[in-house]
Coordinates of C-alpha atoms in Angstrom, one line a residue:
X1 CA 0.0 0.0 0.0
X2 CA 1.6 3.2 -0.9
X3 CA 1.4 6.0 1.2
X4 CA -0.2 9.7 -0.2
X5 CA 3.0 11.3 1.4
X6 CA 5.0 9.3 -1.6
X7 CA 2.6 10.4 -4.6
X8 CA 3.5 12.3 -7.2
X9 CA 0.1 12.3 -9.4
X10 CA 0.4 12.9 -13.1
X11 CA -2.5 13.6 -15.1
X12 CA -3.5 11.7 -18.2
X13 CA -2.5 14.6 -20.8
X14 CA 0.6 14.9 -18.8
X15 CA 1.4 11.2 -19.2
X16 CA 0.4 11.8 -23.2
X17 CA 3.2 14.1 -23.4
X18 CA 5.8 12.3 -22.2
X19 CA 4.9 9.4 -24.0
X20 CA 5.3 12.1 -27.1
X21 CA 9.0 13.4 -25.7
X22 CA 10.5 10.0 -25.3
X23 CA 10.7 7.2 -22.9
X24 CA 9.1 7.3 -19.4
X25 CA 11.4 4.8 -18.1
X26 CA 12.6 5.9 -14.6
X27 CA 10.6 8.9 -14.9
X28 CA 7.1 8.3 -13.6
X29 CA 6.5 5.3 -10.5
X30 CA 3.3 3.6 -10.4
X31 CA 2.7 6.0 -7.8
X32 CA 2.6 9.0 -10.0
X33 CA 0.2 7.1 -11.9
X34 CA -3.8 8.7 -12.3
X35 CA -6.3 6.3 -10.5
X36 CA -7.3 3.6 -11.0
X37 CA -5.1 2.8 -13.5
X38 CA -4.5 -0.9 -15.6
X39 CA -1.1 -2.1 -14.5
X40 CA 0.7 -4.8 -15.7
X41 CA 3.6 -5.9 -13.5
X42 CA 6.4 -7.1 -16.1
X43 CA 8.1 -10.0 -14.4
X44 CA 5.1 -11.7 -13.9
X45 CA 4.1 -10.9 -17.3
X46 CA 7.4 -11.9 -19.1
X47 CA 7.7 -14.7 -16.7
X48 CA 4.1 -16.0 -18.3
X49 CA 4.6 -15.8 -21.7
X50 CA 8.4 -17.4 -21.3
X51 CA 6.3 -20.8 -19.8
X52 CA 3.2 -20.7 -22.0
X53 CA 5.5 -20.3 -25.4
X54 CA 8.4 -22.6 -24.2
X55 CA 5.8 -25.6 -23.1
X56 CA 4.0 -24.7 -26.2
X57 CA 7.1 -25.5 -28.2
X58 CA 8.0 -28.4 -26.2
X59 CA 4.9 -29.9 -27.4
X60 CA 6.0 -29.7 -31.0
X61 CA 2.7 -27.2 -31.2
X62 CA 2.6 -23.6 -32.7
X63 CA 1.6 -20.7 -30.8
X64 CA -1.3 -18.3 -31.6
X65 CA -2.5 -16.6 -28.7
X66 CA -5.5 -14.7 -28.2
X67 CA -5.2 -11.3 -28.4
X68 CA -9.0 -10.7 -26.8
X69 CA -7.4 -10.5 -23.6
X70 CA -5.1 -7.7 -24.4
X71 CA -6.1 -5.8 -27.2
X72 CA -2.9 -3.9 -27.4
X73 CA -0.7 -4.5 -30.2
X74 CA 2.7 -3.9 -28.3
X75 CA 1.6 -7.0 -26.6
X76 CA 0.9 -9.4 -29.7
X77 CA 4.2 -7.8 -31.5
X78 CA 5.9 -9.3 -28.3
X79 CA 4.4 -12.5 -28.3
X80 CA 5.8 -12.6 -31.6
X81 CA 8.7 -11.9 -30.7
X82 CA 8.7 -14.7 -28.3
X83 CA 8.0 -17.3 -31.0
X84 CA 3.9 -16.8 -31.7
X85 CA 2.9 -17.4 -35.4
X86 CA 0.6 -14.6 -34.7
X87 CA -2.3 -13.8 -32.7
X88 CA -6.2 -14.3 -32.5
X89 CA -8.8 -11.9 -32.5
X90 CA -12.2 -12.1 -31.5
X91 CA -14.1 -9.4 -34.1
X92 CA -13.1 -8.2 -37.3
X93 CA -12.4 -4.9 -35.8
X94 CA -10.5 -5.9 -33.2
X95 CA -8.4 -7.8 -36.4
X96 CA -8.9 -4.7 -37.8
X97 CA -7.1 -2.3 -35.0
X98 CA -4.1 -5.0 -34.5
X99 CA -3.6 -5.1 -38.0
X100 CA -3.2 -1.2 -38.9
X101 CA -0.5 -1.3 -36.2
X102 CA 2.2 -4.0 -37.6
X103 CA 0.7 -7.2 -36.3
X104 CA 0.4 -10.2 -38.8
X105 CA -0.7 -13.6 -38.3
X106 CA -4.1 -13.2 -37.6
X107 CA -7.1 -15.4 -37.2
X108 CA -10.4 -14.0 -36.7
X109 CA -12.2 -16.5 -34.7
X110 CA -15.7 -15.4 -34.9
X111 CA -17.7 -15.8 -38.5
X112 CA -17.9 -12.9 -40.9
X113 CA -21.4 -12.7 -41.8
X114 CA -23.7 -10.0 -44.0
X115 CA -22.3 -7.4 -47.0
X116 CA -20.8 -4.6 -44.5
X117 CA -18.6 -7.2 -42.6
X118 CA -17.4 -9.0 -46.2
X119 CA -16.5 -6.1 -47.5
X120 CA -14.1 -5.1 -43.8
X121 CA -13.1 -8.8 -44.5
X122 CA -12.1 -8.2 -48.2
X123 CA -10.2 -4.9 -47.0
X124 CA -8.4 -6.6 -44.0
X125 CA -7.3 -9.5 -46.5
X126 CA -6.0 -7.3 -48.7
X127 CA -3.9 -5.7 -46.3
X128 CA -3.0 -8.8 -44.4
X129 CA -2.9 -11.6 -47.0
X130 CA -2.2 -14.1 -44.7
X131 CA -5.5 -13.8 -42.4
X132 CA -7.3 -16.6 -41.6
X133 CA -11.0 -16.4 -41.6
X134 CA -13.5 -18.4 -40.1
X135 CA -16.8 -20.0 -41.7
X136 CA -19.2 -22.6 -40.8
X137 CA -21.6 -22.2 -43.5
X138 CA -21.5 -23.3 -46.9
X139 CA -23.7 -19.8 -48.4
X140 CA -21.1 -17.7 -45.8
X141 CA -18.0 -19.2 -48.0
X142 CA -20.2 -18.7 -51.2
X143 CA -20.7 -15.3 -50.7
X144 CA -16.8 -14.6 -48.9
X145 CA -15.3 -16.2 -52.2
X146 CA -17.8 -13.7 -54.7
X147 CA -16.3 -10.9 -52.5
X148 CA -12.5 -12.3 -52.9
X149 CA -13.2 -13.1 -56.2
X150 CA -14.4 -9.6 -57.2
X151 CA -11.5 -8.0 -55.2
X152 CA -8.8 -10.1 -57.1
X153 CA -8.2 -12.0 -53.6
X154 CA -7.8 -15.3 -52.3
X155 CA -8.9 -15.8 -48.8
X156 CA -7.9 -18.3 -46.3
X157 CA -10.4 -19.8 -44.5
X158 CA -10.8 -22.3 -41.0
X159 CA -13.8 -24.3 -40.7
X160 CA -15.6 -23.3 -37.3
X161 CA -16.8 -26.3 -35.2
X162 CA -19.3 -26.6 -33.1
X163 CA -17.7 -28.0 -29.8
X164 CA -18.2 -25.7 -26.9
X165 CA -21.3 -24.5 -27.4
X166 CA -21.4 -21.1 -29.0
X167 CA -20.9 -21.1 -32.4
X168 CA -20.2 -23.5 -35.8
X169 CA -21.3 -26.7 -38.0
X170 CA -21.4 -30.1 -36.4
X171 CA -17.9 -31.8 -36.0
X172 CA -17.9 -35.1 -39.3
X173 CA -19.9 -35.1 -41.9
X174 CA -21.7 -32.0 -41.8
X175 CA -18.2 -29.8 -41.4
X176 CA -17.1 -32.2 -44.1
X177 CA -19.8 -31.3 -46.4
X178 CA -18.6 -27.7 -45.8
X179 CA -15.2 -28.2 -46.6
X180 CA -15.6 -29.7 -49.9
X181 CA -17.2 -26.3 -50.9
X182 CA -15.3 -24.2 -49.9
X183 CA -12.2 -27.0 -51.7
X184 CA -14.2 -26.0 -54.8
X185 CA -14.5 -22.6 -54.4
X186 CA -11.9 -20.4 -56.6
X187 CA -10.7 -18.0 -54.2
X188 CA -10.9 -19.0 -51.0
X189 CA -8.3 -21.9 -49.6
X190 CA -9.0 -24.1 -46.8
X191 CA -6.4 -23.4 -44.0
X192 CA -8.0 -26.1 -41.4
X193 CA -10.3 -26.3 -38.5
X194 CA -11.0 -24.2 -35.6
X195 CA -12.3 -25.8 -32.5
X196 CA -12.6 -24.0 -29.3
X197 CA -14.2 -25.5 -26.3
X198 CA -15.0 -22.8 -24.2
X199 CA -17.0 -25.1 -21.4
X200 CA -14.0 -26.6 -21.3
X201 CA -11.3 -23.6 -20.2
X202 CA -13.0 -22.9 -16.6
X203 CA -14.0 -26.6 -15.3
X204 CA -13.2 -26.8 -12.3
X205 CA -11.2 -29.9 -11.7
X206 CA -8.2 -30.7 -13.5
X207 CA -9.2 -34.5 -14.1
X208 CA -12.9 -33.1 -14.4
X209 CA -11.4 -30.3 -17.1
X210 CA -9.5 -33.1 -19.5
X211 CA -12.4 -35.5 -19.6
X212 CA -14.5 -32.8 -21.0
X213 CA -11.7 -30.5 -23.3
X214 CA -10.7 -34.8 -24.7
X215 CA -14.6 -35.2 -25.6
X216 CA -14.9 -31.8 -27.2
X217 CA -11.9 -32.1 -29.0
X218 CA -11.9 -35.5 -30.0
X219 CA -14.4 -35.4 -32.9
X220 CA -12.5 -32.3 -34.3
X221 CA -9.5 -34.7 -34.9
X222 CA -11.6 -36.7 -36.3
X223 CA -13.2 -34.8 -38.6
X224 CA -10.1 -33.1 -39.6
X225 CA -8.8 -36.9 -40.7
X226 CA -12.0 -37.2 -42.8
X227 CA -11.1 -33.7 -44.9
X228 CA -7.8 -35.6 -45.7
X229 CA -9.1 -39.0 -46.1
X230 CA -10.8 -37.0 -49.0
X231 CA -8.2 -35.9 -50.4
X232 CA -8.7 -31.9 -48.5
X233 CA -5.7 -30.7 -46.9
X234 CA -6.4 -29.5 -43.8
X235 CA -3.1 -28.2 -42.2
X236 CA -4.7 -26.4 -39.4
X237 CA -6.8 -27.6 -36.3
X238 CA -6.7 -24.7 -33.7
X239 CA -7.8 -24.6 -30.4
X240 CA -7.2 -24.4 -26.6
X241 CA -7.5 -22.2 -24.4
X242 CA -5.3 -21.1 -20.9
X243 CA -7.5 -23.6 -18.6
X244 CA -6.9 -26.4 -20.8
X245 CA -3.4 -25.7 -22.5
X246 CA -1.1 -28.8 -21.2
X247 CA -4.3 -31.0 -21.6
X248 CA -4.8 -30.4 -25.7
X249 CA -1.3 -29.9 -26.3
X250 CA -1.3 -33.6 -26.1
X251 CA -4.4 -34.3 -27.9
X252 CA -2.7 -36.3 -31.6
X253 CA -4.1 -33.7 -34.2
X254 CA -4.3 -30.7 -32.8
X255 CA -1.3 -28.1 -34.2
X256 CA -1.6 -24.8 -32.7
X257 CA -2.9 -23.8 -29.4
X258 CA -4.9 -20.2 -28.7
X259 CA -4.7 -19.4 -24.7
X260 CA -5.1 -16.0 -23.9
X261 CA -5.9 -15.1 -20.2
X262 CA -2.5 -16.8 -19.1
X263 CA -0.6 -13.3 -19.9
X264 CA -2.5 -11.8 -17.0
X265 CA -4.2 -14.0 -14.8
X266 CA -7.7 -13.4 -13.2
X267 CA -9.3 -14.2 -10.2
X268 CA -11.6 -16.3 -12.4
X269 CA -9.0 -18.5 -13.4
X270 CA -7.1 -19.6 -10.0
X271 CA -10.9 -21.1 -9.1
X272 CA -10.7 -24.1 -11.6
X273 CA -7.6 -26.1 -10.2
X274 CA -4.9 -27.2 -11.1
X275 CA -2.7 -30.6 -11.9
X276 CA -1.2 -30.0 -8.1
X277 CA -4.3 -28.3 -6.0
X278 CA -7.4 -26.7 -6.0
X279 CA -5.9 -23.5 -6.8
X280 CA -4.9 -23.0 -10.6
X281 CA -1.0 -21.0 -10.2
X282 CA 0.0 -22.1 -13.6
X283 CA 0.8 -18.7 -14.0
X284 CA 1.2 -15.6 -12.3
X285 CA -1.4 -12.6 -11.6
X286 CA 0.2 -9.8 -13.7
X287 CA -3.0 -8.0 -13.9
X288 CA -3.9 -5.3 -11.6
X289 CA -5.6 -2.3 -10.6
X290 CA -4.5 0.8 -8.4
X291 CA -7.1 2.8 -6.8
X292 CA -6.9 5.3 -4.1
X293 CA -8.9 5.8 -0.7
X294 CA -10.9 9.0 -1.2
X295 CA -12.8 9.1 1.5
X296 CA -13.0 7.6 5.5
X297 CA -16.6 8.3 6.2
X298 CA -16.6 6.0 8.9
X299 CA -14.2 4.1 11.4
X300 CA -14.7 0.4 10.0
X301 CA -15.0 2.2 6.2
X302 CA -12.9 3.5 3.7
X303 CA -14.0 4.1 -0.3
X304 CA -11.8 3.7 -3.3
X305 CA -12.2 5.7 -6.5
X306 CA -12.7 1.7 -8.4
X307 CA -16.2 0.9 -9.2
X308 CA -18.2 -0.8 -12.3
X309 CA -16.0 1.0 -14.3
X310 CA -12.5 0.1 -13.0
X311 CA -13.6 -3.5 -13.1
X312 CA -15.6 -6.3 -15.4
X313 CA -18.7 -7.2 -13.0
X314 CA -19.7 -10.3 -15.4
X315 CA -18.3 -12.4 -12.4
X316 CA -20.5 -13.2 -8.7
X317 CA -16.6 -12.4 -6.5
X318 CA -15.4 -9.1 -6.3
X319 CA -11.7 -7.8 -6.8
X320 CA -9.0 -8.9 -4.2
X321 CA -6.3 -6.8 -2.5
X322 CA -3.4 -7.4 -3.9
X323 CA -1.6 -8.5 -0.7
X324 CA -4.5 -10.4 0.4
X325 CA -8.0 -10.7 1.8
X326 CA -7.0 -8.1 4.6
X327 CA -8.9 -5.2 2.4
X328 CA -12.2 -6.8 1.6
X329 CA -13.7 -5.4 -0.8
X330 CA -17.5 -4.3 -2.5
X331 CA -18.9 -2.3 -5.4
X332 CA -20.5 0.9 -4.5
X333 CA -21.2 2.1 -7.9
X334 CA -20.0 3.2 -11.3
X335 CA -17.1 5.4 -9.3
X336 CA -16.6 3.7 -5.8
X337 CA -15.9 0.3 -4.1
X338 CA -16.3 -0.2 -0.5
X339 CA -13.6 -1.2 1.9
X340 CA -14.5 -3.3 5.0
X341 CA -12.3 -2.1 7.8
X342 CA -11.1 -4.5 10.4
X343 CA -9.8 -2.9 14.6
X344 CA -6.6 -1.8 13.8
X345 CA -6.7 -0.8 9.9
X346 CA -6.5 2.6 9.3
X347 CA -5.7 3.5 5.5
X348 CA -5.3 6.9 5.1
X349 CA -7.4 9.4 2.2
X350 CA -4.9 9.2 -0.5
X351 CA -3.5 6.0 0.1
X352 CA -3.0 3.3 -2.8
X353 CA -4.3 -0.4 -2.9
X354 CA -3.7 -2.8 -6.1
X355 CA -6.7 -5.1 -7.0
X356 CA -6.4 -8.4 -8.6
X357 CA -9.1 -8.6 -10.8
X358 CA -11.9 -10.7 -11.2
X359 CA -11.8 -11.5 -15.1
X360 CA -9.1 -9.4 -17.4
X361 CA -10.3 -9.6 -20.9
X362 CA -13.3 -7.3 -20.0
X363 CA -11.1 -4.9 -17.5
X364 CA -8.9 -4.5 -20.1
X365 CA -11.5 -3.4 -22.3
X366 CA -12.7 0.0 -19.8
X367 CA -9.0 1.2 -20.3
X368 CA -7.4 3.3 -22.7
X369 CA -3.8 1.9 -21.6
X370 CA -1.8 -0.3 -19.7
X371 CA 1.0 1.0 -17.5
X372 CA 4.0 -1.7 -17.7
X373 CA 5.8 -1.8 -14.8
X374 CA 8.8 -3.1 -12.9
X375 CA 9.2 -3.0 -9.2
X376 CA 8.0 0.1 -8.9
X377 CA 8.6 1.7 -11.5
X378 CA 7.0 2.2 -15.2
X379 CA 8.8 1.0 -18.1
X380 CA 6.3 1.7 -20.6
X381 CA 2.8 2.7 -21.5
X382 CA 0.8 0.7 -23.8
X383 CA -2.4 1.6 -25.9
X384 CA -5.5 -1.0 -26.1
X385 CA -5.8 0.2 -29.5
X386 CA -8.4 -2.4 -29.8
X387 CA -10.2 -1.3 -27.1
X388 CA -14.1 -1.3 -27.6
X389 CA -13.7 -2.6 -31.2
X390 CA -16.9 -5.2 -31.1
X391 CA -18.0 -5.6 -34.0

């Protein structure tokens, strides 16, 4: 907890400008920092993605993580960097936003459906030839390939499965059936298959978790052998997530894997267990949120300037202090969170707490940045360039 005697509070234009000047390294602590503010503590961070992409390697996998969580292309470029074939993205958008800033790689993982979103599509292919796409309907890949075809393009595609629930065609024959269409179609080339079994990332259980990521899974194999048996390459079967990463990576057909939250960590996540334990430490919380006591109005109270919009409320827990569950804390609308005061605690008006939060991808979504910081100090600032792009 820092103290307000040790503040030095810069304000959001103020931080724009140094950005504009140069580096901020060694000039601004996380201190000086407006609150609340998005934090991301860098050996935590590093220390994740070193694990995730070495075991990914080990496993003779490739790497595409999922940049929902982030949004922030100085992120994917460093996943990269770190031996990613590129990244995910959730919306075209999104795609969209990572794209215009450097990042390549991509695979859009929801379905591009209606004129106004194949036309984005055609303009993101053409800037990013290598995008993958996503389909799971035969008159979707008819109409994607008029589009390509019209444009001069070819477009790579991934057959979307239906295996956790959401979206996509049945696994066998019916994805099958898709396939050889889109095989037959001039400018559009089947990269493979994406399966992602979301009921499957937050089972609680480890033993509980494999049983249900192997059934999801195993007819995705399957069906990719049947494109092949047909004479269809299929190249490509995607999925995965960070709850069930060092259960598919074993999984005989699957070839890349697309975890996301294991960059930052969540509340959410250490809930489902791990190999070892009922907690899930896999990975460390990088994640965090500073906010500052503003008021005392009573002895066993104080109120933090973190509400609904410091923090996604999509899950029943509420954010944890940092150091603990000595600073319990509650919502108390859009601008304030409650404090429960034990005899003896006594946080000052002005003083800082960090806040793990409950689930990061939508968190990171209410902020326009992320501070990176080291010990205490920032290192850099990072836009979420992607932030609010949902469509």
């Amino acid at each position: 907890m820092a103290s307000i005697s040790t503040v030095r509070t810069y304000t959001g234009p103020e931080i724009d400008r140094m950005l504009e000047s140069g580096d901020v390294r060694g000039k601004v602590s996380k201190n000086d920092l407006p609150t609340p503010a998005l934090i991301v503590d860098l050996d935590a961070f590093e220390d994740n993605c070193r694990k995730m992409a070495g075991f990914v390697r080990g496993a003779g996998r490739a790497f595409r993580p999922h940049a929902k969580t982030h949004k922030c292309p100085a992120i994917a470029k460093y996943l990269i960097s770190q031996g990613a074939v590129g990244v995910c993205a959730a919306r075209l958008s999104e795609a969209a936003a990572l794209a215009a800033h450097g990042v390549t790689g991509l695979l859009v993982t929801t379905a591009v459906i209606g004129r106004q979103k194949i036309e984005r599509a055609i303009a993101l292919g053409a800037m990013r030839p290598e995008t993958i796409f996503v389909v799971d309907d035969a008159e979707n890949a008819r109409r994607l390939n008029e589009a390509a075809s019209a444009a001069g393009l070819t477009l790579h595609v991934a057959i979307d499965l239906f295996v956790g629930n959401r979206t996509g065609v049945a696994p066998l024959a019916p994805a099958v059936a898709v396939g050889e269409v889109i095989d037959g179609l001039s400018n559009l080339r089947l990269a493979g298959i994406q399966a992602y079994a979301g009921q499957a990332s937050h089972t609680v259980g480890f033993e509980n978790r494999k049983l249900v990521s192997i059934e999801a899974m195993t007819p995705a194999v399957e069906t990719r052998r049947m494109l092949e048996r047909k004479g269809i390459p299929c190249p490509l079967l995607s999925g995965g997530s960070t709850g069930t990463y060092n259960i598919d990576a074993a999984i005989d057909g699957i070839t890349e894997l697309q975890p996301g939250s294991f960059l930052f960590m969540d509340l959410d996540y250490s809930r489902i267990g791990g190999q070892s334990g009922e907690i899930y430490d896999d990975f460390r919380n990088a994640l965090f949120v500073i906010a500052t006591v503003v008021s005392r109005p009573k002895a066993d109270l104080a109120v933090v300037d973190a509400g609904y919009k410091a923090f996604s409320t999509d899950r029943p827990f509420p954010p944890r202090w940092r150091g603990g569950a000595e600073y319990p804390y509650g919502f108390a609308g859009d601008e304030h969170g409650r404090i429960a005061l034990k005899d003896g605690q006594s946080p000052r008006t002005g003083d800082r707490l960090e806040f793990i939060i409950p689930h990061c991808d939508p968190t990171v979504n209410l902020y326009d940045r992320i501070y990176a910081v080291r010990g205490e100090q920032v290192e850099a600032v990072w836009p979420v360039a992607a932030r609010g792009c949902s469509q």
